[in-house]
């Protein structure tokens, strides 16, 4: 089986030769391929080359467009600097007040925003080079994460309580733009669209249900309408919101290492739904041994009743050795 076949079969509950291997690699991928992180974020050819090289060198089953959360934020006017070999930096351009949130203007892909067009070109390049062989994953930001990016984390957290109606106005624009970006990526050849809504783990279950859940569910529904697979990624301890995350209908639900036990949540999965995760990227994958990595994967697999894609809880760190990455891949060979 190739990576696409293996992933689709696993999602469909069909027999597979091993568990799908979907580690989240961004800085690690650029480093392995000898690509500057600026180019990884801004040059779709360099990004595709790095991701495909990693997939081939370490037998990954997927490629993704993930690099940083600022593609859509830059189209909304956020100002970003791209250092040569470190993470992009938000340097300003936030929504200054709640009035500006109420009157947020939508972006249009056709206006030529570089980061948006770059991502679409990247998906298209992945389709040309590895379509039918690897699982191609596009990406959009979820409503809470995107609002936090364009308003600023502190102000956005206060806004949720101070003026929820203004936040609603902005988030409706965010979601409508995201739906268009989803469509463009699926049309370019994405097999799956990931939704990243990281800040949701910081706001509690009541605010998650108030601001995020229905909007994420709409995004998942649109991905499904287009014939693609939906993935939902929320970093941190999502224990209180995991039932709602699963209830969005996302086919793949990422689980971070801070969730102690996936067992009760695996019981909530519907047909075609799986979990993904959850070994600690630092203590287990970066600093562990082949034996401890294998033990962590076995534990995740057991907790999920076998319905768990092999991945760390979040991004593989740049300090992870090639040897540990190979050990991580070998761990996927345990009986699904």
CSV table of C-alpha atoms in Angstrom, one decimal:
chain,number,residue,atom,x,y,z
A,1,UNK,CA,0.0,0.0,0.0
A,2,UNK,CA,1.2,3.5,-0.6
A,3,UNK,CA,0.6,6.4,1.8
A,4,UNK,CA,-2.7,7.6,0.3
A,5,UNK,CA,-4.1,4.1,0.0
A,6,UNK,CA,-3.1,3.2,3.6
A,7,UNK,CA,-4.6,6.4,5.0
A,8,UNK,CA,-7.9,6.1,3.1
A,9,UNK,CA,-8.2,2.4,4.0
A,10,UNK,CA,-7.5,3.1,7.7
A,11,UNK,CA,-10.1,5.9,7.8
A,12,UNK,CA,-12.6,3.5,6.1
A,13,UNK,CA,-12.0,0.8,8.7
A,14,UNK,CA,-10.4,-1.5,6.2
A,15,UNK,CA,-7.3,-3.7,6.8
A,16,UNK,CA,-4.0,-1.9,6.4
A,17,UNK,CA,-0.4,-3.3,6.3
A,18,UNK,CA,0.7,-0.9,9.1
A,19,UNK,CA,-0.6,2.2,10.8
A,20,UNK,CA,-0.5,5.5,8.8
A,21,UNK,CA,2.5,7.7,9.8
A,22,UNK,CA,1.6,11.4,9.8
A,23,UNK,CA,4.2,13.3,11.9
A,24,UNK,CA,3.7,17.1,11.8
A,25,UNK,CA,7.0,18.4,10.4
A,26,UNK,CA,7.7,22.0,9.7
A,27,UNK,CA,11.0,23.4,11.1
A,28,UNK,CA,12.3,19.8,11.2
A,29,UNK,CA,11.5,19.3,7.5
A,30,UNK,CA,13.2,22.5,6.5
A,31,UNK,CA,16.3,21.6,8.5
A,32,UNK,CA,16.5,18.1,7.1
A,33,UNK,CA,16.2,19.3,3.6
A,34,UNK,CA,18.6,22.2,4.0
A,35,UNK,CA,16.0,24.8,3.2
A,36,UNK,CA,15.8,28.2,5.1
A,37,UNK,CA,12.7,28.6,7.1
A,38,UNK,CA,11.9,31.8,5.2
A,39,UNK,CA,11.9,29.9,1.9
A,40,UNK,CA,9.9,27.0,3.6
A,41,UNK,CA,7.2,29.6,4.4
A,42,UNK,CA,7.3,31.7,1.2
A,43,UNK,CA,8.5,29.6,-1.7
A,44,UNK,CA,6.2,26.8,-2.6
A,45,UNK,CA,8.7,25.0,-4.7
A,46,UNK,CA,11.2,24.9,-1.8
A,47,UNK,CA,8.5,23.8,0.6
A,48,UNK,CA,7.3,21.0,-1.6
A,49,UNK,CA,10.8,19.8,-2.3
A,50,UNK,CA,11.5,19.6,1.5
A,51,UNK,CA,8.3,17.8,2.4
A,52,UNK,CA,8.6,15.3,-0.4
A,53,UNK,CA,12.2,14.6,0.5
A,54,UNK,CA,11.2,14.0,4.1
A,55,UNK,CA,8.4,11.7,3.0
A,56,UNK,CA,10.7,9.7,0.9
A,57,UNK,CA,13.6,9.6,3.3
A,58,UNK,CA,11.4,8.6,6.3
A,59,UNK,CA,8.5,6.8,4.7
A,60,UNK,CA,5.8,9.3,5.7
A,61,UNK,CA,2.3,8.7,4.4
A,62,UNK,CA,1.4,12.4,4.0
A,63,UNK,CA,2.6,15.8,2.9
A,64,UNK,CA,1.1,19.0,4.3
A,65,UNK,CA,1.2,22.7,3.6
A,66,UNK,CA,1.7,23.5,7.3
A,67,UNK,CA,4.4,26.1,8.2
A,68,UNK,CA,3.0,28.9,10.3
A,69,UNK,CA,-0.5,30.4,11.1
A,70,UNK,CA,-0.1,33.6,9.2
A,71,UNK,CA,-1.2,32.9,5.6
A,72,UNK,CA,-4.7,34.1,6.1
A,73,UNK,CA,-3.8,36.7,8.8
A,74,UNK,CA,-1.5,38.4,6.3
A,75,UNK,CA,-4.4,38.6,3.9
A,76,UNK,CA,-6.4,40.3,6.6
A,77,UNK,CA,-3.6,42.9,7.0
A,78,UNK,CA,-1.4,41.5,9.7
A,79,UNK,CA,2.3,42.4,9.2
A,80,UNK,CA,4.7,39.5,9.3
A,81,UNK,CA,8.5,39.4,9.2
A,82,UNK,CA,10.2,36.2,8.0
A,83,UNK,CA,13.6,35.7,9.5
A,84,UNK,CA,15.9,33.4,7.5
A,85,UNK,CA,16.0,30.5,9.9
A,86,UNK,CA,13.4,31.0,12.7
A,87,UNK,CA,9.7,31.3,13.1
A,88,UNK,CA,7.8,34.1,11.4
A,89,UNK,CA,7.2,37.1,13.7
A,90,UNK,CA,4.0,39.1,14.0
A,91,UNK,CA,5.1,42.8,14.0
A,92,UNK,CA,1.8,44.6,13.9
A,93,UNK,CA,-1.3,45.4,12.0
A,94,UNK,CA,-3.8,44.0,14.5
A,95,UNK,CA,-7.4,45.1,14.6
A,96,UNK,CA,-7.1,48.1,16.9
A,97,UNK,CA,-10.5,47.9,18.7
A,98,UNK,CA,-13.9,46.2,18.8
A,99,UNK,CA,-15.3,48.6,16.2
A,100,UNK,CA,-12.8,47.3,13.7
A,101,UNK,CA,-13.7,43.8,14.6
A,102,UNK,CA,-17.3,44.5,13.8
A,103,UNK,CA,-16.4,46.0,10.4
A,104,UNK,CA,-13.7,43.4,9.4
A,105,UNK,CA,-13.3,43.3,5.6
A,106,UNK,CA,-13.1,39.9,3.9
A,107,UNK,CA,-10.0,39.1,1.9
A,108,UNK,CA,-10.4,37.9,-1.7
A,109,UNK,CA,-8.0,35.2,-3.0
A,110,UNK,CA,-8.2,36.7,-6.5
A,111,UNK,CA,-6.7,40.0,-5.2
A,112,UNK,CA,-3.3,38.3,-5.3
A,113,UNK,CA,-2.3,37.8,-1.6
A,114,UNK,CA,1.0,36.0,-1.8
A,115,UNK,CA,0.6,33.6,1.1
A,116,UNK,CA,-2.8,32.4,-0.1
A,117,UNK,CA,-1.7,31.9,-3.7
A,118,UNK,CA,1.5,30.3,-2.5
A,119,UNK,CA,-0.5,27.7,-0.6
A,120,UNK,CA,-2.8,26.9,-3.5
A,121,UNK,CA,0.3,26.6,-5.8
A,122,UNK,CA,1.8,24.3,-3.2
A,123,UNK,CA,-1.2,22.0,-3.1
A,124,UNK,CA,-1.1,22.0,-6.9
A,125,UNK,CA,2.6,21.1,-7.0
A,126,UNK,CA,2.0,18.3,-4.4
A,127,UNK,CA,-0.7,16.9,-6.6
A,128,UNK,CA,1.5,17.0,-9.7
A,129,UNK,CA,4.4,15.3,-8.0
A,130,UNK,CA,2.9,12.9,-5.4
A,131,UNK,CA,-0.8,12.8,-6.2
A,132,UNK,CA,-2.2,9.3,-5.9
A,133,UNK,CA,0.9,8.2,-3.8
A,134,UNK,CA,0.8,10.4,-0.7
A,135,UNK,CA,-2.1,11.9,1.4
A,136,UNK,CA,-2.1,15.7,0.5
A,137,UNK,CA,-3.3,17.9,3.3
A,138,UNK,CA,-4.2,21.6,2.9
A,139,UNK,CA,-4.8,23.9,5.8
A,140,UNK,CA,-6.9,26.8,7.1
A,141,UNK,CA,-7.1,28.5,10.4
A,142,UNK,CA,-10.1,28.0,12.6
A,143,UNK,CA,-12.3,31.0,13.8
A,144,UNK,CA,-10.8,31.4,17.3
A,145,UNK,CA,-7.2,31.0,16.3
A,146,UNK,CA,-7.6,33.4,13.4
A,147,UNK,CA,-9.3,36.0,15.5
A,148,UNK,CA,-6.5,35.7,18.1
A,149,UNK,CA,-4.0,36.3,15.3
A,150,UNK,CA,-5.5,39.4,13.8
A,151,UNK,CA,-6.7,41.0,17.0
A,152,UNK,CA,-3.9,39.8,19.4
A,153,UNK,CA,-4.1,37.1,22.0
A,154,UNK,CA,-4.8,39.3,25.1
A,155,UNK,CA,-7.3,41.6,23.4
A,156,UNK,CA,-9.1,38.7,21.7
A,157,UNK,CA,-9.5,36.8,25.0
A,158,UNK,CA,-11.0,39.9,26.6
A,159,UNK,CA,-13.3,40.5,23.6
A,160,UNK,CA,-14.9,37.1,24.0
A,161,UNK,CA,-16.4,38.3,27.3
A,162,UNK,CA,-16.6,42.0,26.7
A,163,UNK,CA,-18.4,42.1,23.3
A,164,UNK,CA,-19.3,38.6,22.0
A,165,UNK,CA,-21.5,40.2,19.3
A,166,UNK,CA,-18.5,42.1,17.8
A,167,UNK,CA,-16.5,38.9,17.9
A,168,UNK,CA,-19.3,37.1,16.1
A,169,UNK,CA,-19.2,39.7,13.3
A,170,UNK,CA,-15.5,39.2,12.8
A,171,UNK,CA,-15.6,35.4,13.0
A,172,UNK,CA,-18.4,35.2,10.4
A,173,UNK,CA,-16.1,37.0,8.0
A,174,UNK,CA,-13.2,34.7,9.0
A,175,UNK,CA,-15.3,31.6,8.3
A,176,UNK,CA,-16.7,32.8,5.0
A,177,UNK,CA,-13.1,33.6,3.8
A,178,UNK,CA,-11.9,30.2,5.1
A,179,UNK,CA,-14.7,28.4,3.2
A,180,UNK,CA,-13.4,30.0,0.0
A,181,UNK,CA,-9.8,29.1,0.8
A,182,UNK,CA,-10.9,25.5,1.5
A,183,UNK,CA,-12.6,25.3,-1.9
A,184,UNK,CA,-9.5,26.7,-3.6
A,185,UNK,CA,-7.2,24.1,-2.0
A,186,UNK,CA,-9.5,21.2,-2.7
A,187,UNK,CA,-9.8,22.3,-6.3
A,188,UNK,CA,-6.0,22.4,-6.5
A,189,UNK,CA,-5.8,18.8,-5.4
A,190,UNK,CA,-5.9,18.5,-1.6
A,191,UNK,CA,-7.2,15.1,-0.3
A,192,UNK,CA,-7.8,16.6,3.1
A,193,UNK,CA,-8.1,20.0,4.7
A,194,UNK,CA,-6.8,20.6,8.2
A,195,UNK,CA,-8.4,23.1,10.5
A,196,UNK,CA,-6.0,24.6,13.1
A,197,UNK,CA,-7.8,26.3,16.0
A,198,UNK,CA,-5.1,26.2,18.6
A,199,UNK,CA,-6.3,28.9,20.9
A,200,UNK,CA,-9.5,26.9,21.7
A,201,UNK,CA,-7.7,24.9,24.4
A,202,UNK,CA,-7.2,28.1,26.3
A,203,UNK,CA,-10.8,29.4,26.5
A,204,UNK,CA,-12.7,26.6,28.2
A,205,UNK,CA,-15.5,24.4,27.0
A,206,UNK,CA,-18.3,27.0,27.4
A,207,UNK,CA,-16.6,29.6,25.2
A,208,UNK,CA,-15.5,26.8,22.8
A,209,UNK,CA,-19.1,25.8,22.3
A,210,UNK,CA,-20.2,29.4,22.1
A,211,UNK,CA,-17.7,30.6,19.5
A,212,UNK,CA,-15.9,27.7,17.8
A,213,UNK,CA,-17.9,24.5,17.6
A,214,UNK,CA,-20.7,25.5,15.2
A,215,UNK,CA,-18.2,27.3,12.9
A,216,UNK,CA,-15.8,24.4,12.8
A,217,UNK,CA,-18.7,22.1,12.1
A,218,UNK,CA,-19.6,24.3,9.1
A,219,UNK,CA,-16.1,24.2,7.8
A,220,UNK,CA,-16.0,20.4,8.2
A,221,UNK,CA,-19.4,20.1,6.4
A,222,UNK,CA,-18.0,22.2,3.5
A,223,UNK,CA,-14.9,20.0,3.3
A,224,UNK,CA,-17.1,16.9,3.1
A,225,UNK,CA,-19.4,18.5,0.5
A,226,UNK,CA,-16.3,19.0,-1.7
A,227,UNK,CA,-15.4,15.3,-1.4
A,228,UNK,CA,-12.4,15.8,0.8
A,229,UNK,CA,-11.4,14.6,4.3
A,230,UNK,CA,-11.5,17.0,7.3
A,231,UNK,CA,-8.8,17.1,10.1
A,232,UNK,CA,-9.1,19.2,13.3
A,233,UNK,CA,-6.0,20.2,15.2
A,234,UNK,CA,-6.2,22.0,18.6
A,235,UNK,CA,-3.0,22.1,20.6
A,236,UNK,CA,-2.8,21.8,24.4
A,237,UNK,CA,-5.0,20.0,26.9
A,238,UNK,CA,-8.2,19.5,25.0
A,239,UNK,CA,-9.7,17.0,27.5
A,240,UNK,CA,-12.7,19.2,28.3
A,241,UNK,CA,-13.6,19.9,24.6
A,242,UNK,CA,-12.6,16.6,22.9
A,243,UNK,CA,-16.2,15.3,22.8
A,244,UNK,CA,-17.3,18.5,21.0
A,245,UNK,CA,-14.2,18.3,18.7
A,246,UNK,CA,-15.3,14.8,17.7
A,247,UNK,CA,-18.9,16.0,17.3
A,248,UNK,CA,-17.8,18.5,14.6
A,249,UNK,CA,-17.7,15.4,12.3
A,250,UNK,CA,-14.0,15.8,11.5
A,251,UNK,CA,-12.6,12.6,10.2
A,252,UNK,CA,-9.2,13.0,11.9
A,253,UNK,CA,-9.1,14.5,15.4
A,254,UNK,CA,-5.6,15.4,16.6
A,255,UNK,CA,-4.8,14.8,20.3
A,256,UNK,CA,-2.0,16.5,22.1
A,257,UNK,CA,0.2,14.8,24.7
A,258,UNK,CA,-1.4,16.8,27.5
A,259,UNK,CA,-4.5,14.7,27.1
A,260,UNK,CA,-3.7,11.9,29.6
A,261,UNK,CA,-6.0,9.2,28.3
A,262,UNK,CA,-7.8,8.9,24.9
A,263,UNK,CA,-9.8,5.8,25.9
A,264,UNK,CA,-13.1,7.6,26.9
A,265,UNK,CA,-13.0,9.7,23.7
A,266,UNK,CA,-12.3,6.8,21.4
A,267,UNK,CA,-15.7,5.5,22.3
A,268,UNK,CA,-17.3,8.6,20.9
A,269,UNK,CA,-15.8,8.2,17.4
A,270,UNK,CA,-18.3,7.6,14.6
A,271,UNK,CA,-17.8,5.6,11.4
A,272,UNK,CA,-14.8,6.9,9.5
A,273,UNK,CA,-13.4,8.9,12.4
A,274,UNK,CA,-10.0,8.3,13.9
A,275,UNK,CA,-7.7,10.1,16.4
A,276,UNK,CA,-4.1,11.1,15.7
A,277,UNK,CA,-1.4,11.5,18.2
A,278,UNK,CA,-0.3,11.7,21.0
A,279,UNK,CA,3.3,11.1,22.1
A,280,UNK,CA,5.1,14.2,23.6
A,281,UNK,CA,7.2,15.7,20.8
A,282,UNK,CA,10.0,16.7,23.3
A,283,UNK,CA,10.3,14.1,26.1
A,284,UNK,CA,9.3,11.1,23.9
A,285,UNK,CA,10.2,11.8,20.3
A,286,UNK,CA,13.1,14.2,20.6
A,287,UNK,CA,14.7,12.9,23.8
A,288,UNK,CA,13.4,9.3,23.9
A,289,UNK,CA,14.9,6.0,22.8
A,290,UNK,CA,13.5,3.6,20.2
A,291,UNK,CA,12.0,1.5,23.0
A,292,UNK,CA,10.3,4.5,24.7
A,293,UNK,CA,9.0,5.8,21.4
A,294,UNK,CA,7.6,2.4,20.5
A,295,UNK,CA,6.0,2.1,24.0
A,296,UNK,CA,4.3,5.5,23.6
A,297,UNK,CA,2.9,4.6,20.2
A,298,UNK,CA,1.6,1.3,21.6
A,299,UNK,CA,0.0,3.2,24.4
A,300,UNK,CA,-1.8,5.6,22.1
A,301,UNK,CA,-2.9,2.8,19.8
A,302,UNK,CA,-4.3,0.8,22.8
A,303,UNK,CA,-6.1,3.9,24.2
A,304,UNK,CA,-7.7,4.6,20.8
A,305,UNK,CA,-8.7,1.0,20.3
A,306,UNK,CA,-6.5,0.8,17.3
A,307,UNK,CA,-8.1,3.9,15.7
A,308,UNK,CA,-5.1,6.2,15.9
A,309,UNK,CA,-2.8,7.6,13.3
A,310,UNK,CA,0.8,7.6,14.4
A,311,UNK,CA,1.8,11.2,15.0
A,312,UNK,CA,3.2,13.2,17.9
A,313,UNK,CA,0.9,15.5,19.9
A,314,UNK,CA,2.1,18.4,17.9
A,315,UNK,CA,5.1,19.5,15.7
A,316,UNK,CA,8.3,17.4,15.7
A,317,UNK,CA,11.0,19.6,17.1
A,318,UNK,CA,14.1,20.6,15.2
A,319,UNK,CA,16.2,18.9,17.8
A,320,UNK,CA,14.8,15.5,17.0
A,321,UNK,CA,17.5,13.2,15.4
A,322,UNK,CA,17.0,11.3,12.2
A,323,UNK,CA,17.5,8.1,14.2
A,324,UNK,CA,14.6,8.9,16.4
A,325,UNK,CA,12.4,9.8,13.4
A,326,UNK,CA,13.2,6.5,11.9
A,327,UNK,CA,12.4,4.8,15.2
A,328,UNK,CA,9.1,6.7,15.2
A,329,UNK,CA,8.3,5.4,11.7
A,330,UNK,CA,9.2,1.8,12.7
A,331,UNK,CA,6.8,2.1,15.6
A,332,UNK,CA,3.9,2.4,13.1
A,333,UNK,CA,4.6,-1.2,12.0
A,334,UNK,CA,2.9,-2.6,15.1
A,335,UNK,CA,-0.2,-4.6,14.4
A,336,UNK,CA,-3.0,-2.1,13.8
